[in-house]
Amino acid sequence: MEKRELKLDYWVYTKTYPVEYREICEKAVEATGRSYSIYSGFSVGAAVLLDSGEVFTGANQENVAYPSGLCAERTVLFYVGANRPDVAIKAMAIAACYRGELTADYISPCGACRQVMAEVIKRYGKDFDVILIGNQETILLKASALLPFAFDF
Ligand code: THU
């Protein structure tokens, strides 16, 4: 028997954004305004930077049949997968608003979104940066760090 350990690196930005990702951070915050979240009142925005330099955004879209709704992250990941299938993702920024205010703590993507991110890594054969935005602290980490032991076959 052998014990193994996983190390997870992440970078913390207090009251500021990573300089190279300022644009997608601002666009993720802006995208919360396009959330359709009349059931939860929780507005999530996501912005993706492609290797081509293009930026796309998404926002959570809810449905009266609750499980039919979709998280912000997957709205934009599926959009770019369908519209820019040959271009890899460089980074994704995520922000959330509740009662009109950016959440103090950054939010972290749900398990289903992490699995979709794992598929993006597999599809393009490279990892990408994820920036989780909070009103106090914003963190940057690799998408692969969000789901160690992701399902694959
Ligand atoms: N939501 C997202 O859009 N992204 C996340 O990372 C977590 C949750 C959405 C789903 C639902 O519309 C609302 O936030 C409350 O869970």
Short mmCIF file of C-alpha atoms and ligand atoms in Angstrom, two decimals:
data_model
loop_
_atom_site.label_atom_id
_atom_site.label_comp_id
_atom_site.label_asym_id
_atom_site.label_seq_id
_atom_site.Cartn_x
_atom_site.Cartn_y
_atom_site.Cartn_z
CA MET A 1 0.00 0.00 0.00
CA GLU A 2 1.26 3.43 -0.90
CA LYS A 3 -0.05 6.83 0.01
CA ARG A 4 -0.15 9.40 -2.79
CA GLU A 5 -1.00 13.06 -2.54
CA LEU A 6 -2.46 15.58 -4.92
CA LYS A 7 -1.23 19.17 -4.83
CA LEU A 8 -3.50 21.96 -5.90
CA ASP A 9 -2.13 25.40 -6.77
CA TYR A 10 -4.33 28.46 -6.93
CA TRP A 11 -3.65 32.16 -7.00
CA VAL A 12 -5.59 34.70 -4.94
CA TYR A 13 -6.27 38.27 -6.05
CA THR A 14 -7.63 40.60 -3.40
CA LYS A 15 -9.94 43.29 -4.78
CA THR A 16 -8.38 42.97 -8.21
CA TYR A 17 -8.44 40.71 -11.29
CA PRO A 18 -5.57 38.89 -13.00
CA VAL A 19 -4.33 41.57 -15.41
CA GLU A 20 -4.31 39.32 -18.50
CA TYR A 21 -7.93 38.30 -17.83
CA ARG A 22 -9.42 41.65 -16.89
CA GLU A 23 -11.67 41.73 -19.96
CA ILE A 24 -13.28 38.33 -19.39
CA CYS A 25 -13.67 39.10 -15.68
CA GLU A 26 -15.56 42.27 -16.48
CA LYS A 27 -17.61 40.45 -19.13
CA ALA A 28 -18.51 37.64 -16.72
CA VAL A 29 -19.82 40.20 -14.23
CA GLU A 30 -21.73 41.98 -17.02
CA ALA A 31 -23.20 38.64 -18.22
CA THR A 32 -24.90 38.09 -14.85
CA GLY A 33 -27.31 40.76 -16.10
CA ARG A 34 -28.43 38.40 -18.89
CA SER A 35 -29.18 35.51 -16.54
CA TYR A 36 -32.73 34.14 -16.64
CA SER A 37 -33.09 33.07 -13.02
CA ILE A 38 -36.60 33.89 -11.89
CA TYR A 39 -36.78 30.75 -9.71
CA SER A 40 -33.55 30.98 -7.72
CA GLY A 41 -32.85 34.70 -7.99
CA PHE A 42 -29.20 33.69 -8.38
CA SER A 43 -27.60 35.20 -11.48
CA VAL A 44 -24.45 33.62 -12.80
CA GLY A 45 -22.31 34.95 -15.66
CA ALA A 46 -19.45 33.25 -17.48
CA ALA A 47 -17.03 34.56 -20.09
CA VAL A 48 -14.66 32.52 -22.17
CA LEU A 49 -11.46 33.64 -23.94
CA LEU A 50 -10.51 31.50 -26.92
CA ASP A 51 -6.99 31.00 -28.28
CA SER A 52 -8.13 33.14 -31.23
CA GLY A 53 -8.66 36.08 -28.86
CA GLU A 54 -12.44 35.94 -29.26
CA VAL A 55 -14.59 36.30 -26.15
CA PHE A 56 -18.02 34.72 -25.62
CA THR A 57 -20.33 34.95 -22.65
CA GLY A 58 -23.10 32.90 -21.10
CA ALA A 59 -25.56 33.17 -18.23
CA ASN A 60 -27.68 30.64 -16.35
CA GLN A 61 -31.03 29.91 -17.97
CA GLU A 62 -33.69 28.48 -15.68
CA ASN A 63 -36.91 26.65 -16.48
CA VAL A 64 -40.16 26.01 -14.63
CA ALA A 65 -39.22 22.32 -14.94
CA TYR A 66 -36.14 22.96 -12.79
CA PRO A 67 -33.72 20.31 -14.14
CA SER A 68 -34.27 21.62 -17.68
CA GLY A 69 -32.37 24.80 -16.82
CA LEU A 70 -28.65 25.17 -17.47
CA CYS A 71 -25.72 26.72 -15.61
CA ALA A 72 -23.94 29.76 -17.03
CA GLU A 73 -20.72 27.80 -17.57
CA ARG A 74 -22.37 25.18 -19.75
CA THR A 75 -24.36 27.71 -21.79
CA VAL A 76 -21.12 29.28 -23.00
CA LEU A 77 -19.06 26.09 -23.23
CA PHE A 78 -21.68 24.41 -25.40
CA TYR A 79 -22.08 27.58 -27.48
CA VAL A 80 -18.38 27.79 -28.29
CA GLY A 81 -18.22 24.03 -28.85
CA ALA A 82 -20.98 24.37 -31.42
CA ASN A 83 -19.80 27.60 -33.04
CA ARG A 84 -15.99 27.56 -32.76
CA PRO A 85 -15.34 23.82 -32.71
CA ASP A 86 -11.76 24.14 -33.93
CA VAL A 87 -10.56 26.75 -31.45
CA ALA A 88 -9.33 25.82 -27.98
CA ILE A 89 -10.25 27.67 -24.80
CA LYS A 90 -7.62 29.74 -23.03
CA ALA A 91 -9.60 30.86 -19.98
CA MET A 92 -13.02 31.13 -18.40
CA ALA A 93 -14.19 33.65 -15.79
CA ILE A 94 -17.25 33.10 -13.59
CA ALA A 95 -19.19 35.60 -11.47
CA ALA A 96 -22.47 35.52 -9.55
CA CYS A 97 -24.94 38.10 -8.28
CA TYR A 98 -27.53 37.65 -5.58
CA ARG A 99 -30.09 40.36 -4.80
CA GLY A 100 -28.33 42.68 -7.22
CA GLU A 101 -24.91 42.38 -5.58
CA LEU A 102 -21.83 40.54 -6.74
CA THR A 103 -21.36 37.70 -4.24
CA ALA A 104 -18.73 38.46 -1.61
CA ASP A 105 -17.25 34.98 -1.97
CA TYR A 106 -16.41 33.59 -5.38
CA ILE A 107 -18.65 30.74 -6.50
CA SER A 108 -17.25 27.45 -7.63
CA PRO A 109 -18.74 25.50 -10.56
CA CYS A 110 -21.10 22.57 -9.91
CA GLY A 111 -20.05 18.98 -10.57
CA ALA A 112 -21.80 18.75 -13.94
CA CYS A 113 -20.00 21.87 -15.20
CA ARG A 114 -16.69 20.46 -13.98
CA GLN A 115 -17.31 17.29 -15.98
CA VAL A 116 -18.04 19.42 -19.07
CA MET A 117 -14.80 21.37 -18.45
CA ALA A 118 -12.95 18.03 -18.21
CA GLU A 119 -14.35 17.15 -21.64
CA VAL A 120 -13.09 20.47 -23.04
CA ILE A 121 -9.59 19.62 -21.77
CA LYS A 122 -9.86 16.21 -23.42
CA ARG A 123 -11.30 17.59 -26.66
CA TYR A 124 -8.57 20.17 -27.24
CA GLY A 125 -5.78 18.29 -25.50
CA LYS A 126 -4.91 21.18 -23.20
CA ASP A 127 -5.83 22.65 -19.87
CA PHE A 128 -7.23 26.16 -19.42
CA ASP A 129 -7.36 28.80 -16.70
CA VAL A 130 -10.48 29.34 -14.61
CA ILE A 131 -11.05 32.59 -12.75
CA LEU A 132 -13.61 32.57 -9.95
CA ILE A 133 -14.69 36.10 -9.14
CA GLY A 134 -15.70 37.34 -5.71
CA ASN A 135 -16.25 40.83 -4.43
CA GLN A 136 -13.38 40.37 -1.98
CA GLU A 137 -11.18 37.66 -3.42
CA THR A 138 -10.87 36.34 -6.95
CA ILE A 139 -8.97 33.13 -7.53
CA LEU A 140 -7.27 31.64 -10.56
CA LEU A 141 -6.68 27.92 -11.01
CA LYS A 142 -6.43 25.31 -13.73
CA ALA A 143 -9.66 23.69 -14.95
CA SER A 144 -8.06 20.28 -14.32
CA ALA A 145 -7.68 21.15 -10.62
CA LEU A 146 -11.45 21.45 -10.28
CA LEU A 147 -12.10 17.79 -10.98
CA PRO A 148 -9.33 15.40 -10.09
CA PHE A 149 -10.22 11.80 -10.92
CA ALA A 150 -12.70 12.94 -13.60
CA PHE A 151 -14.51 10.15 -15.35
CA ASP A 152 -12.94 9.11 -18.64
CA PHE A 153 -12.53 5.98 -20.69
N1 THU B 1 -25.59 28.02 -11.32
C1 THU B 1 -24.74 28.35 -12.34
O1 THU B 1 -25.17 28.91 -13.36
N2 THU B 1 -23.43 28.06 -12.19
C2 THU B 1 -22.87 27.50 -11.08
O2 THU B 1 -21.66 27.31 -11.06
C3 THU B 1 -23.71 27.14 -9.95
C4 THU B 1 -25.16 27.34 -10.11
C5 THU B 1 -27.01 28.37 -11.45
C6 THU B 1 -27.95 27.21 -11.59
C7 THU B 1 -29.24 27.84 -11.09
O3 THU B 1 -29.84 28.56 -12.16
C8 THU B 1 -28.78 28.86 -10.06
O4 THU B 1 -27.41 29.09 -10.30
C9 THU B 1 -28.97 28.41 -8.62
O5 THU B 1 -28.39 27.19 -8.40
#
